[in-house]
Amino acid sequence: QVQVVESGGGLVQPGGSLRLSCAASGTIFSIDAMGWYRQAPGKERELVAHMPNGGSTNYADSVKGRFTISRDNAKNTVYLQMNSLKPEDTAVYYCNAQIRTYRLASQSAYWGQGTQVTVSS
């Protein structure tokens, strides 16, 4: 059993900052990658930022230079620092973790429940 839990969403004014956190727990052998996605009302879920083990991070063009993803592997946690927020960043943000539950297992995708980020004056 694996749980992925996000926190840190909320209401912020345009130009403000928020930091999202996501912690994975349970039966975990390894986490191959962690990332953040978002879904705005009426739109499809989209990648925001992705951070694989030992690989380079990648960001959606719309957040480059404003958002930063980071990981604490010892805590199985990923963060998303969001600066210079815009109203168009308003969405439910979801954490995704690619996890192996034992050494020979294939990786499976686990999702958090989502956290609402609203950027509005």
JSON list of C-alpha atoms in Angstrom, two decimals:
[
{"chain": "A", "resi": 1, "resn": "GLN", "atom": "CA", "xyz": [0.00, 0.00, 0.00]},
{"chain": "A", "resi": 2, "resn": "VAL", "atom": "CA", "xyz": [1.29, 3.40, -1.01]},
{"chain": "A", "resi": 3, "resn": "GLN", "atom": "CA", "xyz": [-0.08, 6.80, -0.12]},
{"chain": "A", "resi": 4, "resn": "VAL", "atom": "CA", "xyz": [0.75, 10.07, -1.84]},
{"chain": "A", "resi": 5, "resn": "VAL", "atom": "CA", "xyz": [-0.39, 13.20, -0.04]},
{"chain": "A", "resi": 6, "resn": "GLU", "atom": "CA", "xyz": [-0.10, 16.80, -1.20]},
{"chain": "A", "resi": 7, "resn": "SER", "atom": "CA", "xyz": [-0.26, 19.93, 0.93]},
{"chain": "A", "resi": 8, "resn": "GLY", "atom": "CA", "xyz": [0.34, 23.65, 0.63]},
{"chain": "A", "resi": 9, "resn": "GLY", "atom": "CA", "xyz": [-2.36, 24.89, -1.73]},
{"chain": "A", "resi": 10, "resn": "GLY", "atom": "CA", "xyz": [-4.48, 27.93, -1.08]},
{"chain": "A", "resi": 11, "resn": "LEU", "atom": "CA", "xyz": [-5.53, 31.37, -2.22]},
{"chain": "A", "resi": 12, "resn": "VAL", "atom": "CA", "xyz": [-2.84, 33.84, -3.25]},
{"chain": "A", "resi": 13, "resn": "GLN", "atom": "CA", "xyz": [-2.81, 37.19, -5.02]},
{"chain": "A", "resi": 14, "resn": "PRO", "atom": "CA", "xyz": [-1.26, 37.59, -8.47]},
{"chain": "A", "resi": 15, "resn": "GLY", "atom": "CA", "xyz": [2.49, 37.93, -8.15]},
{"chain": "A", "resi": 16, "resn": "GLY", "atom": "CA", "xyz": [2.54, 35.95, -4.93]},
{"chain": "A", "resi": 17, "resn": "SER", "atom": "CA", "xyz": [4.18, 32.64, -4.04]},
{"chain": "A", "resi": 18, "resn": "LEU", "atom": "CA", "xyz": [3.18, 29.25, -2.76]},
{"chain": "A", "resi": 19, "resn": "ARG", "atom": "CA", "xyz": [5.09, 26.10, -1.96]},
{"chain": "A", "resi": 20, "resn": "LEU", "atom": "CA", "xyz": [3.47, 22.72, -2.49]},
{"chain": "A", "resi": 21, "resn": "SER", "atom": "CA", "xyz": [4.69, 19.56, -0.81]},
{"chain": "A", "resi": 22, "resn": "CYS", "atom": "CA", "xyz": [4.02, 15.93, -1.63]},
{"chain": "A", "resi": 23, "resn": "ALA", "atom": "CA", "xyz": [5.05, 12.98, 0.51]},
{"chain": "A", "resi": 24, "resn": "ALA", "atom": "CA", "xyz": [4.91, 9.33, -0.49]},
{"chain": "A", "resi": 25, "resn": "SER", "atom": "CA", "xyz": [4.67, 6.67, 2.20]},
{"chain": "A", "resi": 26, "resn": "GLY", "atom": "CA", "xyz": [3.96, 2.98, 2.64]},
{"chain": "A", "resi": 27, "resn": "THR", "atom": "CA", "xyz": [5.56, 0.00, 0.93]},
{"chain": "A", "resi": 28, "resn": "ILE", "atom": "CA", "xyz": [8.22, 1.69, -1.20]},
{"chain": "A", "resi": 29, "resn": "PHE", "atom": "CA", "xyz": [11.36, 0.10, -2.57]},
{"chain": "A", "resi": 30, "resn": "SER", "atom": "CA", "xyz": [12.29, 3.01, -4.80]},
{"chain": "A", "resi": 31, "resn": "ILE", "atom": "CA", "xyz": [10.83, 6.10, -6.39]},
{"chain": "A", "resi": 32, "resn": "ASP", "atom": "CA", "xyz": [11.96, 6.49, -9.98]},
{"chain": "A", "resi": 33, "resn": "ALA", "atom": "CA", "xyz": [10.44, 9.90, -10.60]},
{"chain": "A", "resi": 34, "resn": "MET", "atom": "CA", "xyz": [8.18, 12.47, -9.02]},
{"chain": "A", "resi": 35, "resn": "GLY", "atom": "CA", "xyz": [6.32, 15.29, -10.61]},
{"chain": "A", "resi": 36, "resn": "TRP", "atom": "CA", "xyz": [3.48, 17.76, -10.52]},
{"chain": "A", "resi": 37, "resn": "TYR", "atom": "CA", "xyz": [0.50, 18.05, -12.81]},
{"chain": "A", "resi": 38, "resn": "ARG", "atom": "CA", "xyz": [-2.43, 20.44, -12.78]},
{"chain": "A", "resi": 39, "resn": "GLN", "atom": "CA", "xyz": [-5.97, 20.54, -14.05]},
{"chain": "A", "resi": 40, "resn": "ALA", "atom": "CA", "xyz": [-7.97, 23.70, -14.50]},
{"chain": "A", "resi": 41, "resn": "PRO", "atom": "CA", "xyz": [-11.76, 23.66, -14.84]},
{"chain": "A", "resi": 42, "resn": "GLY", "atom": "CA", "xyz": [-12.79, 22.46, -18.29]},
{"chain": "A", "resi": 43, "resn": "LYS", "atom": "CA", "xyz": [-9.25, 21.55, -19.26]},
{"chain": "A", "resi": 44, "resn": "GLU", "atom": "CA", "xyz": [-7.21, 18.38, -19.42]},
{"chain": "A", "resi": 45, "resn": "ARG", "atom": "CA", "xyz": [-4.60, 17.53, -16.82]},
{"chain": "A", "resi": 46, "resn": "GLU", "atom": "CA", "xyz": [-1.20, 18.83, -17.88]},
{"chain": "A", "resi": 47, "resn": "LEU", "atom": "CA", "xyz": [2.38, 18.34, -16.79]},
{"chain": "A", "resi": 48, "resn": "VAL", "atom": "CA", "xyz": [3.82, 21.17, -14.72]},
{"chain": "A", "resi": 49, "resn": "ALA", "atom": "CA", "xyz": [7.21, 19.81, -13.67]},
{"chain": "A", "resi": 50, "resn": "HIS", "atom": "CA", "xyz": [8.90, 16.42, -13.64]},
{"chain": "A", "resi": 51, "resn": "MET", "atom": "CA", "xyz": [12.00, 15.23, -11.82]},
{"chain": "A", "resi": 52, "resn": "PRO", "atom": "CA", "xyz": [13.38, 11.74, -12.48]},
{"chain": "A", "resi": 53, "resn": "ASN", "atom": "CA", "xyz": [16.12, 10.09, -10.42]},
{"chain": "A", "resi": 54, "resn": "GLY", "atom": "CA", "xyz": [19.47, 11.19, -11.78]},
{"chain": "A", "resi": 55, "resn": "GLY", "atom": "CA", "xyz": [17.93, 12.88, -14.77]},
{"chain": "A", "resi": 56, "resn": "SER", "atom": "CA", "xyz": [17.24, 16.41, -15.76]},
{"chain": "A", "resi": 57, "resn": "THR", "atom": "CA", "xyz": [14.09, 18.16, -14.69]},
{"chain": "A", "resi": 58, "resn": "ASN", "atom": "CA", "xyz": [11.61, 19.45, -17.20]},
{"chain": "A", "resi": 59, "resn": "TYR", "atom": "CA", "xyz": [8.95, 22.12, -16.95]},
{"chain": "A", "resi": 60, "resn": "ALA", "atom": "CA", "xyz": [5.93, 23.23, -18.90]},
{"chain": "A", "resi": 61, "resn": "ASP", "atom": "CA", "xyz": [6.81, 26.29, -20.97]},
{"chain": "A", "resi": 62, "resn": "SER", "atom": "CA", "xyz": [4.17, 28.29, -19.14]},
{"chain": "A", "resi": 63, "resn": "VAL", "atom": "CA", "xyz": [5.94, 27.92, -15.77]},
{"chain": "A", "resi": 64, "resn": "LYS", "atom": "CA", "xyz": [9.62, 28.04, -16.75]},
{"chain": "A", "resi": 65, "resn": "GLY", "atom": "CA", "xyz": [11.50, 30.63, -14.75]},
{"chain": "A", "resi": 66, "resn": "ARG", "atom": "CA", "xyz": [8.70, 30.90, -12.18]},
{"chain": "A", "resi": 67, "resn": "PHE", "atom": "CA", "xyz": [8.32, 27.38, -10.71]},
{"chain": "A", "resi": 68, "resn": "THR", "atom": "CA", "xyz": [11.02, 25.16, -9.25]},
{"chain": "A", "resi": 69, "resn": "ILE", "atom": "CA", "xyz": [10.71, 21.46, -8.46]},
{"chain": "A", "resi": 70, "resn": "SER", "atom": "CA", "xyz": [12.93, 19.82, -5.88]},
{"chain": "A", "resi": 71, "resn": "ARG", "atom": "CA", "xyz": [13.12, 16.49, -4.06]},
{"chain": "A", "resi": 72, "resn": "ASP", "atom": "CA", "xyz": [14.19, 15.20, -0.68]},
{"chain": "A", "resi": 73, "resn": "ASN", "atom": "CA", "xyz": [14.84, 11.54, -1.40]},
{"chain": "A", "resi": 74, "resn": "ALA", "atom": "CA", "xyz": [15.42, 10.72, 2.26]},
{"chain": "A", "resi": 75, "resn": "LYS", "atom": "CA", "xyz": [11.86, 11.84, 2.98]},
{"chain": "A", "resi": 76, "resn": "ASN", "atom": "CA", "xyz": [10.27, 10.57, -0.27]},
{"chain": "A", "resi": 77, "resn": "THR", "atom": "CA", "xyz": [9.06, 14.11, -0.76]},
{"chain": "A", "resi": 78, "resn": "VAL", "atom": "CA", "xyz": [8.82, 16.45, -3.71]},
{"chain": "A", "resi": 79, "resn": "TYR", "atom": "CA", "xyz": [8.24, 20.18, -3.57]},
{"chain": "A", "resi": 80, "resn": "LEU", "atom": "CA", "xyz": [7.01, 22.77, -6.03]},
{"chain": "A", "resi": 81, "resn": "GLN", "atom": "CA", "xyz": [8.01, 26.35, -5.33]},
{"chain": "A", "resi": 82, "resn": "MET", "atom": "CA", "xyz": [5.72, 28.64, -7.29]},
{"chain": "A", "resi": 83, "resn": "ASN", "atom": "CA", "xyz": [6.66, 32.30, -7.67]},
{"chain": "A", "resi": 84, "resn": "SER", "atom": "CA", "xyz": [5.16, 35.16, -9.66]},
{"chain": "A", "resi": 85, "resn": "LEU", "atom": "CA", "xyz": [1.84, 33.38, -9.73]},
{"chain": "A", "resi": 86, "resn": "LYS", "atom": "CA", "xyz": [-0.71, 34.33, -12.36]},
{"chain": "A", "resi": 87, "resn": "PRO", "atom": "CA", "xyz": [-4.49, 33.84, -12.47]},
{"chain": "A", "resi": 88, "resn": "GLU", "atom": "CA", "xyz": [-3.97, 31.28, -15.22]},
{"chain": "A", "resi": 89, "resn": "ASP", "atom": "CA", "xyz": [-2.04, 29.12, -12.73]},
{"chain": "A", "resi": 90, "resn": "THR", "atom": "CA", "xyz": [-5.32, 28.50, -10.92]},
{"chain": "A", "resi": 91, "resn": "ALA", "atom": "CA", "xyz": [-5.95, 24.75, -10.91]},
{"chain": "A", "resi": 92, "resn": "VAL", "atom": "CA", "xyz": [-5.98, 21.62, -8.83]},
{"chain": "A", "resi": 93, "resn": "TYR", "atom": "CA", "xyz": [-2.38, 20.47, -8.53]},
{"chain": "A", "resi": 94, "resn": "TYR", "atom": "CA", "xyz": [-1.66, 16.75, -8.39]},
{"chain": "A", "resi": 95, "resn": "CYS", "atom": "CA", "xyz": [1.47, 14.96, -7.33]},
{"chain": "A", "resi": 96, "resn": "ASN", "atom": "CA", "xyz": [2.59, 11.91, -9.28]},
{"chain": "A", "resi": 97, "resn": "ALA", "atom": "CA", "xyz": [5.14, 9.37, -8.11]},
{"chain": "A", "resi": 98, "resn": "GLN", "atom": "CA", "xyz": [6.56, 6.48, -10.14]},
{"chain": "A", "resi": 99, "resn": "ILE", "atom": "CA", "xyz": [7.13, 3.85, -7.45]},
{"chain": "A", "resi": 100, "resn": "ARG", "atom": "CA", "xyz": [8.47, 0.32, -7.23]},
{"chain": "A", "resi": 101, "resn": "THR", "atom": "CA", "xyz": [7.07, -1.50, -4.21]},
{"chain": "A", "resi": 102, "resn": "TYR", "atom": "CA", "xyz": [9.78, -4.17, -4.26]},
{"chain": "A", "resi": 103, "resn": "ARG", "atom": "CA", "xyz": [13.07, -4.71, -6.07]},
{"chain": "A", "resi": 104, "resn": "LEU", "atom": "CA", "xyz": [11.82, -6.68, -9.11]},
{"chain": "A", "resi": 105, "resn": "ALA", "atom": "CA", "xyz": [8.52, -4.86, -9.46]},
{"chain": "A", "resi": 106, "resn": "SER", "atom": "CA", "xyz": [7.66, -2.67, -12.40]},
{"chain": "A", "resi": 107, "resn": "GLN", "atom": "CA", "xyz": [7.09, 0.93, -11.55]},
{"chain": "A", "resi": 108, "resn": "SER", "atom": "CA", "xyz": [3.52, 2.05, -11.03]},
{"chain": "A", "resi": 109, "resn": "ALA", "atom": "CA", "xyz": [2.09, 5.53, -11.05]},
{"chain": "A", "resi": 110, "resn": "TYR", "atom": "CA", "xyz": [0.57, 6.81, -7.83]},
{"chain": "A", "resi": 111, "resn": "TRP", "atom": "CA", "xyz": [-1.43, 10.02, -7.59]},
{"chain": "A", "resi": 112, "resn": "GLY", "atom": "CA", "xyz": [-2.29, 12.27, -4.72]},
{"chain": "A", "resi": 113, "resn": "GLN", "atom": "CA", "xyz": [-5.76, 13.59, -4.08]},
{"chain": "A", "resi": 114, "resn": "GLY", "atom": "CA", "xyz": [-4.90, 17.06, -5.37]},
{"chain": "A", "resi": 115, "resn": "THR", "atom": "CA", "xyz": [-4.59, 20.46, -3.77]},
{"chain": "A", "resi": 116, "resn": "GLN", "atom": "CA", "xyz": [-6.37, 23.59, -4.96]},
{"chain": "A", "resi": 117, "resn": "VAL", "atom": "CA", "xyz": [-4.33, 26.62, -5.95]},
{"chain": "A", "resi": 118, "resn": "THR", "atom": "CA", "xyz": [-6.29, 29.80, -6.64]},
{"chain": "A", "resi": 119, "resn": "VAL", "atom": "CA", "xyz": [-4.61, 32.96, -7.86]},
{"chain": "A", "resi": 120, "resn": "SER", "atom": "CA", "xyz": [-6.94, 35.90, -7.58]},
{"chain": "A", "resi": 121, "resn": "SER", "atom": "CA", "xyz": [-7.07, 39.45, -6.29]}
]
